[in-house]
Amino acid sequence: MFSYFRSILDRDPAAKWGEILFYPSLYALGTHRIAHLLWKLQIPVVPRIISQISRFFTGIEIHPGAKIGKNFFIDHGMGTVIGETAEIGDNVTLFQGVTLGGTGKEKGKRHPTLQNNVVVAAGAKVLGNIQIGAYSKIGANAVVITSVPPYSTVVGVPGQIVTVRGKRLAEVNLDHTNLPDPILKRLERLEKDLSRYVGAYALRQNRRIQK
């Protein structure tokens, strides 16, 4: 328990020892451990009842079937949803509004796997049977539907990888509150191209009139 509290203090600058006891993530994770144990023992109904009670009091919904590693932390937590076949490694951090969900009605493994030390920022959606590599960062409100290699940074809708192992695929600040918007950049390029084409067309028209 001490090491878990220490891991929260390392990741949340606002955390204080006494206040951690009031964090909803602590209770959501504790009740999930119980529900998951009962789920593995194939006890019917009771695990879901526990998870729904936890959801009511914490705002965090974790399916009893989800597999969660050590030092898992949900900062704030409200609106977080973790699906049945999701797998979460050690030292993973989620922020509020994150969904680890499926993409349809398929059976079997249909939720994502997050490897160790992954950070998923507020509002991000990670969907389907995909892998998020260790030490990767998912930007706020990103929608990730394809696997991500380790040490990557992903932003946008749909999610685009902007760095891998420190190599920049796009200009990026690794602070997840200041990630670039690749869609905005693409729209800006389209606007410049359109302006250039309109200018060239206007020039041709002027020359035609002068003739």
Coordinates of N, CA, C and O in Angstrom, one line a residue, residues 27-211:
Y27 N -10.7 3.6 -4.3 CA -11.9 2.8 -4.0 C -12.3 2.0 -5.2 O -12.7 0.8 -5.1
A28 N -12.3 2.6 -6.4 CA -12.6 1.9 -7.6 C -11.7 0.7 -7.8 O -12.1 -0.4 -8.2
L29 N -10.4 0.9 -7.6 CA -9.4 -0.1 -7.8 C -9.6 -1.2 -6.8 O -9.5 -2.4 -7.1
G30 N -9.8 -0.8 -5.5 CA -10.0 -1.8 -4.4 C -11.2 -2.7 -4.6 O -11.1 -3.9 -4.5
T31 N -12.3 -2.1 -5.0 CA -13.5 -2.9 -5.3 C -13.3 -3.8 -6.5 O -13.9 -4.9 -6.6
H32 N -12.6 -3.3 -7.5 CA -12.3 -4.1 -8.7 C -11.5 -5.3 -8.4 O -11.8 -6.4 -8.9
R33 N -10.6 -5.2 -7.5 CA -9.8 -6.4 -7.1 C -10.7 -7.5 -6.6 O -10.5 -8.7 -6.9
I34 N -11.6 -7.1 -5.8 CA -12.6 -8.1 -5.2 C -13.5 -8.6 -6.3 O -13.6 -9.9 -6.4
A35 N -14.0 -7.7 -7.1 CA -14.9 -8.2 -8.2 C -14.2 -9.1 -9.2 O -14.7 -10.1 -9.7
H36 N -12.9 -8.8 -9.5 CA -12.2 -9.5 -10.4 C -11.9 -10.9 -9.9 O -11.9 -11.9 -10.7
L37 N -11.6 -11.0 -8.6 CA -11.3 -12.3 -8.0 C -12.6 -13.2 -8.1 O -12.5 -14.4 -8.5
L38 N -13.7 -12.6 -7.8 CA -15.0 -13.4 -7.9 C -15.3 -13.7 -9.3 O -15.8 -14.8 -9.6
W39 N -14.9 -12.8 -10.3 CA -15.1 -13.1 -11.7 C -14.3 -14.3 -12.1 O -14.8 -15.2 -12.8
K40 N -13.1 -14.4 -11.7 CA -12.2 -15.5 -12.0 C -12.7 -16.8 -11.4 O -12.5 -17.9 -12.0
L41 N -13.4 -16.7 -10.3 CA -14.0 -17.9 -9.6 C -15.3 -18.3 -10.3 O -16.0 -19.2 -9.8
Q42 N -15.7 -17.5 -11.3 CA -17.0 -17.7 -12.1 C -18.2 -17.7 -11.2 O -19.2 -18.4 -11.4
I43 N -18.2 -16.8 -10.2 CA -19.4 -16.6 -9.4 C -20.3 -15.6 -10.1 O -19.8 -14.5 -10.5
P44 N -21.5 -16.0 -10.4 CA -22.4 -15.1 -11.2 C -22.9 -13.9 -10.5 O -23.0 -13.9 -9.3
V45 N -23.2 -12.9 -11.2 CA -24.0 -11.7 -10.8 C -23.2 -10.8 -9.8 O -23.1 -9.6 -10.0
V46 N -22.7 -11.4 -8.7 CA -22.1 -10.7 -7.6 C -21.0 -9.7 -8.1 O -21.0 -8.5 -7.7
P47 N -20.1 -10.2 -9.0 CA -19.0 -9.2 -9.5 C -19.6 -8.0 -10.2 O -19.1 -6.9 -10.0
R48 N -20.6 -8.2 -11.0 CA -21.3 -7.0 -11.6 C -21.9 -6.1 -10.7 O -21.9 -4.9 -10.8
I49 N -22.6 -6.7 -9.6 CA -23.2 -5.8 -8.6 C -22.1 -5.0 -7.9 O -22.3 -3.8 -7.7
I50 N -21.0 -5.6 -7.6 CA -19.9 -4.8 -7.0 C -19.4 -3.7 -7.9 O -19.2 -2.6 -7.4
S51 N -19.2 -4.0 -9.2 CA -18.7 -3.0 -10.1 C -19.7 -1.9 -10.3 O -19.3 -0.7 -10.4
Q52 N -21.0 -2.2 -10.3 CA -22.0 -1.1 -10.4 C -22.1 -0.3 -9.2 O -22.4 0.9 -9.3
I53 N -22.0 -0.9 -8.0 CA -22.0 -0.1 -6.8 C -20.8 0.9 -6.8 O -20.9 2.1 -6.5
S54 N -19.6 0.4 -7.2 CA -18.4 1.2 -7.3 C -18.6 2.3 -8.3 O -18.2 3.4 -8.1
R55 N -19.2 2.0 -9.4 CA -19.5 3.0 -10.4 C -20.4 4.1 -9.9 O -20.2 5.3 -10.1
F56 N -21.4 3.8 -9.1 CA -22.3 4.7 -8.5 C -21.6 5.7 -7.6 O -21.9 6.9 -7.6
F57 N -20.7 5.2 -6.8 CA -20.0 6.0 -5.8 C -18.8 6.8 -6.3 O -18.4 7.8 -5.8
T58 N -18.1 6.2 -7.3 CA -16.9 6.8 -7.8 C -16.9 7.4 -9.2 O -16.1 8.2 -9.5
G59 N -17.9 7.1 -10.0 CA -18.0 7.6 -11.3 C -17.1 6.8 -12.3 O -16.9 7.2 -13.4
I60 N -16.4 5.8 -11.8 CA -15.5 5.0 -12.6 C -16.1 3.6 -12.8 O -16.4 2.9 -11.9
E61 N -16.2 3.2 -14.1 CA -16.8 1.9 -14.4 C -15.7 1.0 -14.9 O -15.1 1.2 -16.0
I62 N -15.4 -0.1 -14.1 CA -14.4 -1.1 -14.5 C -15.1 -2.4 -14.5 O -15.7 -2.9 -13.5
H63 N -15.1 -3.1 -15.7 CA -15.8 -4.4 -15.8 C -15.0 -5.4 -14.9 O -13.7 -5.3 -14.9
P64 N -15.7 -6.3 -14.2 CA -14.9 -7.2 -13.4 C -13.9 -8.1 -14.1 O -13.0 -8.6 -13.5
G65 N -14.1 -8.3 -15.4 CA -13.2 -9.1 -16.2 C -11.9 -8.4 -16.6 O -10.9 -9.1 -17.0
A66 N -11.8 -7.1 -16.4 CA -10.6 -6.4 -16.8 C -9.4 -6.8 -16.0 O -9.5 -7.0 -14.8
K67 N -8.2 -6.9 -16.6 CA -7.0 -7.3 -15.9 C -6.2 -6.0 -15.7 O -5.8 -5.3 -16.6
I68 N -5.8 -5.8 -14.4 CA -5.1 -4.5 -14.1 C -3.9 -4.8 -13.3 O -3.9 -5.6 -12.3
G69 N -2.8 -4.2 -13.7 CA -1.5 -4.5 -13.0 C -1.3 -3.6 -11.8 O -2.2 -3.0 -11.2
K70 N 0.0 -3.5 -11.4 CA 0.3 -2.8 -10.2 C 0.3 -1.2 -10.4 O 0.6 -0.8 -11.5
N71 N 0.1 -0.5 -9.3 CA 0.2 0.9 -9.3 C -0.6 1.6 -10.4 O -0.2 2.7 -10.9
F72 N -1.8 1.1 -10.7 CA -2.7 1.7 -11.6 C -3.4 2.9 -10.9 O -3.8 2.9 -9.8
F73 N -3.4 4.1 -11.7 CA -4.0 5.3 -11.1 C -4.8 6.0 -12.1 O -4.4 6.2 -13.2
I74 N -6.0 6.4 -11.7 CA -6.9 7.2 -12.5 C -7.0 8.6 -11.8 O -7.6 8.7 -10.7
D75 N -6.5 9.6 -12.4 CA -6.5 10.9 -11.9 C -7.9 11.6 -12.1 O -8.4 11.7 -13.2
H76 N -8.5 12.0 -11.0 CA -9.9 12.4 -11.0 C -10.9 11.3 -11.2 O -11.7 11.0 -10.4
G77 N -10.9 10.7 -12.4 CA -11.6 9.4 -12.6 C -13.0 9.5 -13.2 O -13.4 8.6 -13.9
M78 N -13.7 10.6 -13.0 CA -15.1 10.6 -13.4 C -15.3 10.4 -14.9 O -14.6 10.9 -15.7
G79 N -16.2 9.4 -15.2 CA -16.5 9.1 -16.6 C -15.6 8.1 -17.2 O -15.7 7.8 -18.4
T80 N -14.7 7.5 -16.5 CA -13.7 6.5 -17.0 C -14.4 5.2 -17.2 O -15.2 4.8 -16.3
V81 N -14.2 4.5 -18.3 CA -14.9 3.2 -18.6 C -13.8 2.3 -19.1 O -13.0 2.6 -20.0
I82 N -13.7 1.1 -18.5 CA -12.8 0.1 -18.8 C -13.5 -1.2 -19.1 O -14.2 -1.7 -18.3
G83 N -13.4 -1.7 -20.3 CA -14.1 -2.9 -20.8 C -13.7 -4.2 -20.3 O -12.6 -4.4 -19.7
E84 N -14.5 -5.2 -20.6 CA -14.3 -6.6 -20.0 C -12.9 -7.2 -20.3 O -12.3 -7.8 -19.4
T85 N -12.5 -7.1 -21.6 CA -11.2 -7.8 -21.9 C -10.0 -6.9 -22.0 O -9.0 -7.2 -22.6
A86 N -10.2 -5.7 -21.4 CA -9.0 -4.7 -21.4 C -8.0 -5.3 -20.4 O -8.3 -6.0 -19.4
E87 N -6.7 -5.0 -20.8 CA -5.6 -5.5 -20.0 C -4.7 -4.3 -19.8 O -4.3 -3.6 -20.7
I88 N -4.3 -4.0 -18.5 CA -3.6 -2.8 -18.1 C -2.3 -3.2 -17.4 O -2.4 -4.0 -16.4
G89 N -1.2 -2.8 -17.8 CA 0.1 -3.1 -17.2 C 0.4 -2.4 -15.9 O -0.5 -1.7 -15.4
D90 N 1.6 -2.4 -15.5 CA 2.0 -1.7 -14.3 C 2.3 -0.2 -14.5 O 2.7 0.2 -15.6
N91 N 2.0 0.6 -13.5 CA 2.3 2.0 -13.5 C 1.6 2.8 -14.6 O 2.1 3.8 -15.1
V92 N 0.4 2.4 -14.9 CA -0.4 3.0 -16.0 C -1.2 4.2 -15.3 O -1.7 4.0 -14.2
T93 N -1.3 5.3 -16.0 CA -2.1 6.4 -15.6 C -3.2 6.8 -16.6 O -2.9 7.0 -17.8
L94 N -4.4 6.9 -16.1 CA -5.5 7.4 -16.9 C -6.0 8.7 -16.3 O -6.0 8.8 -15.1
F95 N -6.5 9.6 -17.1 CA -7.2 10.8 -16.6 C -8.7 10.6 -16.9 O -9.2 9.6 -17.4
Q96 N -9.5 11.6 -16.4 CA -10.9 11.5 -16.4 C -11.4 11.4 -17.9 O -10.9 11.9 -18.8
G97 N -12.6 10.7 -18.0 CA -13.2 10.5 -19.3 C -12.6 9.6 -20.3 O -13.0 9.5 -21.4
V98 N -11.6 8.8 -19.8 CA -11.0 7.9 -20.8 C -11.9 6.6 -20.9 O -12.5 6.1 -20.0
T99 N -11.9 6.1 -22.2 CA -12.6 4.9 -22.5 C -11.7 3.9 -23.1 O -11.0 4.2 -24.0
L100 N -11.6 2.7 -22.4 CA -10.9 1.6 -23.0 C -12.0 0.6 -23.5 O -12.5 -0.2 -22.7
G101 N -12.4 0.8 -24.7 CA -13.7 0.1 -25.2 C -13.5 -0.8 -26.4 O -12.4 -0.9 -26.9
G102 N -14.6 -1.3 -26.8 CA -14.6 -2.2 -28.0 C -15.1 -1.4 -29.2 O -15.5 -0.2 -29.1
T103 N -15.1 -2.0 -30.4 CA -15.6 -1.4 -31.6 C -16.8 -2.0 -32.2 O -17.2 -1.7 -33.3
G104 N -17.4 -3.0 -31.5 CA -18.5 -3.7 -32.1 C -19.0 -4.8 -31.2 O -18.8 -4.8 -30.0
K105 N -19.7 -5.8 -31.8 CA -20.3 -6.9 -31.0 C -19.5 -8.2 -31.2 O -20.0 -9.2 -30.9
E106 N -18.2 -8.0 -31.5 CA -17.4 -9.2 -31.7 C -17.2 -9.9 -30.3 O -17.2 -9.3 -29.3
K107 N -16.9 -11.2 -30.4 CA -16.6 -12.0 -29.1 C -15.1 -12.1 -28.9 O -14.3 -11.7 -29.8
G108 N -14.7 -12.6 -27.8 CA -13.3 -12.8 -27.5 C -12.7 -11.5 -27.1 O -13.3 -10.5 -26.6
K109 N -11.4 -11.4 -27.3 CA -10.6 -10.2 -26.9 C -11.0 -9.0 -27.8 O -10.7 -9.0 -29.0
R110 N -11.6 -8.0 -27.3 CA -12.2 -6.9 -28.1 C -11.9 -5.6 -27.5 O -12.4 -4.5 -27.9
H111 N -11.1 -5.5 -26.4 CA -10.7 -4.3 -25.8 C -9.2 -4.1 -25.8 O -8.4 -5.1 -25.9
P112 N -8.7 -2.9 -25.6 CA -7.2 -2.7 -25.8 C -6.4 -3.3 -24.6 O -6.8 -3.6 -23.5
T113 N -5.1 -3.5 -24.9 CA -4.1 -3.8 -24.0 C -3.1 -2.7 -23.8 O -2.5 -2.2 -24.8
L114 N -2.9 -2.2 -22.6 CA -2.0 -1.1 -22.3 C -0.8 -1.7 -21.6 O -1.0 -2.2 -20.5
Q115 N 0.4 -1.5 -22.2 CA 1.5 -2.1 -21.5 C 2.0 -1.1 -20.4 O 1.4 -0.1 -20.2
N116 N 3.1 -1.4 -19.8 CA 3.6 -0.7 -18.6 C 3.9 0.8 -18.9 O 4.3 1.1 -20.0
N117 N 3.6 1.6 -17.9 CA 3.9 3.0 -17.9 C 3.3 3.9 -19.0 O 3.8 4.9 -19.4
V118 N 2.1 3.4 -19.4 CA 1.3 4.2 -20.4 C 0.6 5.3 -19.7 O 0.1 5.2 -18.6
V119 N 0.5 6.5 -20.4 CA -0.3 7.6 -19.9 C -1.4 7.9 -20.9 O -1.1 8.1 -22.1
V120 N -2.7 8.0 -20.5 CA -3.8 8.3 -21.4 C -4.5 9.5 -20.9 O -5.0 9.5 -19.8
A121 N -4.4 10.6 -21.6 CA -4.9 11.9 -21.1 C -6.4 12.0 -21.2 O -7.1 11.1 -21.8
A122 N -7.0 13.1 -20.7 CA -8.4 13.2 -20.5 C -9.2 13.1 -21.8 O -8.9 13.7 -22.8
G123 N -10.3 12.3 -21.7 CA -11.2 12.2 -22.8 C -10.8 11.3 -23.9 O -11.6 11.2 -24.9
A124 N -9.6 10.7 -23.9 CA -9.2 9.9 -25.0 C -10.0 8.6 -25.0 O -10.4 8.1 -24.0
K125 N -10.1 8.1 -26.2 CA -10.8 6.8 -26.5 C -9.9 5.8 -27.2 O -9.4 6.1 -28.2
V126 N -9.6 4.7 -26.5 CA -8.7 3.7 -27.0 C -9.6 2.5 -27.3 O -10.2 1.9 -26.3
L127 N -9.8 2.1 -28.6 CA -10.9 1.2 -28.9 C -10.4 0.0 -29.7 O -9.5 0.1 -30.6
G128 N -10.9 -1.2 -29.3 CA -10.7 -2.4 -30.1 C -9.5 -3.2 -29.5 O -8.9 -2.8 -28.5
N129 N -9.3 -4.4 -30.1 CA -8.2 -5.3 -29.6 C -6.9 -4.8 -30.2 O -6.3 -5.4 -31.1
I130 N -6.3 -3.8 -29.6 CA -5.1 -3.2 -30.0 C -4.1 -3.1 -28.9 O -4.5 -3.3 -27.7
Q131 N -2.8 -2.9 -29.2 CA -1.8 -2.8 -28.2 C -1.3 -1.4 -28.1 O -0.9 -0.8 -29.2
I132 N -1.2 -0.8 -26.9 CA -0.5 0.5 -26.7 C 0.8 0.2 -26.0 O 0.9 -0.3 -24.9
G133 N 1.9 0.4 -26.7 CA 3.2 0.0 -26.3 C 3.7 0.7 -25.0 O 3.2 1.8 -24.7
A134 N 4.6 0.1 -24.3 CA 5.1 0.7 -23.0 C 5.6 2.1 -23.2 O 6.2 2.4 -24.2
Y135 N 5.4 2.9 -22.2 CA 5.9 4.3 -22.1 C 5.3 5.2 -23.1 O 5.8 6.3 -23.4
S136 N 4.2 4.8 -23.7 CA 3.5 5.6 -24.7 C 2.6 6.6 -24.1 O 2.1 6.4 -22.9
K137 N 2.3 7.8 -24.8 CA 1.4 8.8 -24.3 C 0.3 9.0 -25.3 O 0.6 9.2 -26.5
I138 N -1.0 9.0 -24.8 CA -2.1 9.3 -25.7 C -2.7 10.6 -25.3 O -3.0 10.9 -24.2
G139 N -2.7 11.5 -26.3 CA -3.2 12.9 -26.0 C -4.6 13.0 -25.7 O -5.4 12.1 -26.0
A140 N -5.0 14.2 -25.1 CA -6.4 14.4 -24.7 C -7.3 14.4 -25.9 O -7.0 14.9 -27.0
N141 N -8.4 13.7 -25.7 CA -9.5 13.5 -26.7 C -9.1 12.8 -28.0 O -9.8 12.8 -29.0
A142 N -7.9 12.2 -28.0 CA -7.5 11.4 -29.1 C -8.4 10.1 -29.2 O -9.0 9.6 -28.2
V143 N -8.6 9.6 -30.4 CA -9.3 8.4 -30.7 C -8.4 7.4 -31.3 O -8.0 7.6 -32.5
V144 N -8.0 6.4 -30.6 CA -7.0 5.5 -31.1 C -7.6 4.1 -31.4 O -8.2 3.5 -30.6
I145 N -7.5 3.7 -32.7 CA -8.1 2.5 -33.1 C -7.1 1.5 -33.8 O -7.5 0.5 -34.3
T146 N -5.8 1.9 -33.8 CA -4.8 1.0 -34.3 C -3.6 0.9 -33.2 O -3.5 1.8 -32.4
S147 N -2.9 -0.2 -33.3 CA -1.9 -0.4 -32.3 C -0.8 0.6 -32.4 O -0.5 1.2 -33.4
V148 N -0.1 0.9 -31.2 CA 0.9 1.9 -31.1 C 2.2 1.3 -30.6 O 2.1 0.5 -29.6
P149 N 3.3 1.5 -31.2 CA 4.6 0.9 -30.7 C 5.0 1.6 -29.4 O 4.5 2.7 -29.0
P150 N 5.9 1.0 -28.7 CA 6.4 1.5 -27.4 C 7.1 2.9 -27.6 O 7.5 3.2 -28.7
Y151 N 7.0 3.7 -26.6 CA 7.7 5.0 -26.5 C 7.1 6.0 -27.6 O 7.8 6.8 -28.2
S152 N 5.8 5.9 -27.8 CA 5.2 6.7 -28.9 C 4.3 7.8 -28.2 O 3.9 7.7 -27.1
T153 N 4.0 8.9 -29.0 CA 3.1 9.9 -28.6 C 2.0 9.9 -29.7 O 2.4 10.0 -30.9
V154 N 0.7 9.9 -29.3 CA -0.4 9.8 -30.2 C -1.3 11.0 -29.9 O -1.7 11.2 -28.8
V155 N -1.8 11.7 -31.0 CA -2.7 12.7 -30.8 C -3.7 12.7 -32.0 O -3.5 12.1 -33.0
G156 N -4.9 13.4 -31.8 CA -5.8 13.6 -32.9 C -6.9 12.5 -33.1 O -7.0 11.6 -32.3
V157 N -7.8 12.8 -34.1 CA -8.9 12.0 -34.4 C -8.9 11.7 -35.9 O -9.2 12.7 -36.6
P158 N -8.7 10.5 -36.4 CA -8.2 9.4 -35.6 C -6.8 9.6 -35.1 O -6.1 10.5 -35.6
G159 N -6.4 8.9 -34.1 CA -5.1 9.1 -33.5 C -3.9 8.9 -34.5 O -3.9 8.0 -35.3
Q160 N -3.0 9.8 -34.4 CA -1.8 9.7 -35.3 C -0.5 9.8 -34.4 O -0.4 10.5 -33.4
I161 N 0.4 8.9 -34.8 CA 1.7 8.9 -34.0 C 2.6 10.0 -34.4 O 2.8 10.2 -35.6
V162 N 3.0 10.9 -33.4 CA 3.8 12.0 -33.8 C 5.3 11.9 -33.3 O 6.1 12.6 -33.8
T163 N 5.5 10.9 -32.4 CA 6.9 10.6 -32.0 C 7.0 9.1 -31.7 O 6.0 8.5 -31.2
V164 N 8.1 8.5 -32.0 CA 8.4 7.1 -31.7 C 9.9 7.1 -31.2 O 10.8 7.5 -31.9
R165 N 10.0 6.6 -29.9 CA 11.4 6.5 -29.3 C 12.2 7.8 -29.4 O 13.4 7.8 -29.8
G166 N 11.5 8.9 -29.2 CA 12.2 10.2 -29.2 C 12.4 10.8 -30.6 O 12.8 12.0 -30.7
K167 N 12.1 10.0 -31.7 CA 12.3 10.6 -33.0 C 11.0 11.3 -33.4 O 9.9 10.7 -33.4
R168 N 11.1 12.5 -33.8 CA 9.9 13.3 -34.1 C 9.4 13.0 -35.5 O 10.1 13.1 -36.5
L169 N 8.1 12.5 -35.5 CA 7.5 12.4 -36.8 C 6.7 13.7 -37.1 O 6.2 13.9 -38.2
A170 N 6.5 14.5 -36.1 CA 5.9 15.8 -36.2 C 6.4 16.6 -35.0 O 6.9 16.1 -34.0
E171 N 6.3 17.9 -35.1 CA 6.7 18.8 -34.0 C 5.8 18.6 -32.8 O 4.6 18.6 -32.9
V172 N 6.4 18.3 -31.6 CA 5.6 17.9 -30.5 C 6.3 18.3 -29.2 O 7.5 18.3 -29.1
N173 N 5.5 18.7 -28.2 CA 6.0 18.9 -26.8 C 5.4 17.7 -26.0 O 4.2 17.4 -26.1
L174 N 6.3 17.0 -25.3 CA 5.8 15.7 -24.7 C 4.9 16.0 -23.5 O 4.4 15.1 -22.9
D175 N 4.7 17.2 -23.1 CA 3.7 17.6 -22.1 C 2.4 17.3 -22.7 O 2.0 18.0 -23.7
H176 N 1.6 16.4 -22.1 CA 0.3 16.0 -22.8 C -0.7 17.1 -22.8 O -1.7 17.0 -23.5
T177 N -0.5 18.2 -22.1 CA -1.4 19.3 -22.2 C -1.0 20.3 -23.4 O -1.8 21.2 -23.7
N178 N 0.1 20.0 -24.0 CA 0.5 20.9 -25.1 C 0.9 20.1 -26.4 O 1.9 20.3 -27.0
L179 N 0.1 19.1 -26.7 CA 0.3 18.2 -27.9 C -0.2 18.9 -29.1 O -1.2 19.7 -29.1
P180 N 0.4 18.7 -30.3 CA 0.0 19.3 -31.5 C -1.3 18.7 -32.0 O -1.7 17.6 -31.6
D181 N -2.0 19.5 -32.9 CA -3.2 19.0 -33.6 C -2.9 18.8 -35.0 O -2.9 19.7 -35.9
P182 N -2.6 17.5 -35.4 CA -2.3 17.2 -36.8 C -3.4 17.5 -37.8 O -3.1 17.9 -39.0
I183 N -4.6 17.4 -37.4 CA -5.8 17.7 -38.3 C -5.8 19.2 -38.6 O -6.0 19.7 -39.7
L184 N -5.6 20.1 -37.5 CA -5.5 21.5 -37.7 C -4.4 21.9 -38.7 O -4.6 22.7 -39.6
K185 N -3.2 21.2 -38.5 CA -2.1 21.5 -39.4 C -2.4 21.2 -40.8 O -2.1 21.9 -41.8
R186 N -3.1 20.1 -41.0 CA -3.5 19.6 -42.4 C -4.5 20.6 -43.0 O -4.4 21.0 -44.2
L187 N -5.4 21.1 -42.2 CA -6.4 22.1 -42.7 C -5.7 23.4 -43.1 O -6.0 24.0 -44.1
E188 N -4.7 23.8 -42.3 CA -3.9 25.0 -42.6 C -3.2 24.8 -43.9 O -3.1 25.8 -44.7
R189 N -2.6 23.6 -44.2 CA -1.9 23.4 -45.4 C -2.9 23.5 -46.6 O -2.6 24.0 -47.6
L190 N -4.1 22.9 -46.4 CA -5.1 22.9 -47.5 C -5.5 24.4 -47.7 O -5.8 24.7 -48.9
E191 N -5.7 25.2 -46.7 CA -6.0 26.6 -46.8 C -5.0 27.3 -47.7 O -5.3 28.1 -48.5
K192 N -3.7 27.1 -47.4 CA -2.6 27.7 -48.1 C -2.7 27.3 -49.6 O -2.5 28.1 -50.5
D193 N -2.9 26.0 -49.8 CA -2.9 25.5 -51.2 C -4.1 26.1 -51.9 O -3.9 26.5 -53.1
L194 N -5.2 26.2 -51.3 CA -6.4 26.8 -51.9 C -6.2 28.3 -52.2 O -6.5 28.7 -53.3
S195 N -5.6 29.0 -51.3 CA -5.3 30.4 -51.6 C -4.3 30.6 -52.8 O -4.5 31.5 -53.6
R196 N -3.4 29.6 -52.9 CA -2.4 29.7 -54.0 C -3.1 29.4 -55.3 O -2.9 30.1 -56.3
Y197 N -4.0 28.4 -55.3 CA -4.8 28.1 -56.6 C -5.7 29.2 -57.0 O -5.8 29.6 -58.1
V198 N -6.4 29.8 -56.0 CA -7.3 30.9 -56.2 C -6.5 32.1 -56.8 O -6.9 32.8 -57.7
G199 N -5.3 32.4 -56.2 CA -4.5 33.5 -56.7 C -4.1 33.3 -58.1 O -4.1 34.2 -58.9
A200 N -3.6 32.1 -58.4 CA -3.2 31.8 -59.8 C -4.3 31.9 -60.8 O -4.2 32.4 -61.9
Y201 N -5.5 31.4 -60.4 CA -6.7 31.5 -61.3 C -7.1 33.0 -61.5 O -7.3 33.4 -62.7
A202 N -7.0 33.8 -60.5 CA -7.3 35.2 -60.6 C -6.3 35.9 -61.5 O -6.7 36.8 -62.4
L203 N -5.1 35.5 -61.4 CA -4.0 36.1 -62.3 C -4.3 35.7 -63.8 O -4.2 36.6 -64.7
R204 N -4.7 34.5 -64.0 CA -5.0 34.1 -65.4 C -6.2 34.8 -66.0 O -6.2 35.3 -67.1
Q205 N -7.2 35.0 -65.1 CA -8.4 35.8 -65.6 C -8.0 37.2 -65.9 O -8.5 37.8 -66.9
N206 N -7.2 37.8 -65.1 CA -6.8 39.2 -65.3 C -6.0 39.3 -66.7 O -6.2 40.3 -67.5
R207 N -5.1 38.4 -66.9 CA -4.4 38.4 -68.2 C -5.3 38.2 -69.4 O -5.1 38.8 -70.4
R208 N -6.3 37.4 -69.2 CA -7.3 37.1 -70.3 C -8.1 38.4 -70.6 O -8.3 38.7 -71.7
I209 N -8.5 39.1 -69.5 CA -9.2 40.3 -69.7 C -8.4 41.4 -70.4 O -8.8 42.1 -71.3
Q210 N -7.1 41.5 -70.0 CA -6.2 42.5 -70.6 C -6.0 42.2 -72.1 O -5.8 43.1 -72.8
K211 N -6.0 41.0 -72.5 CA -5.9 40.6 -73.9 C -7.1 41.0 -74.7 O -7.0 41.4 -75.8

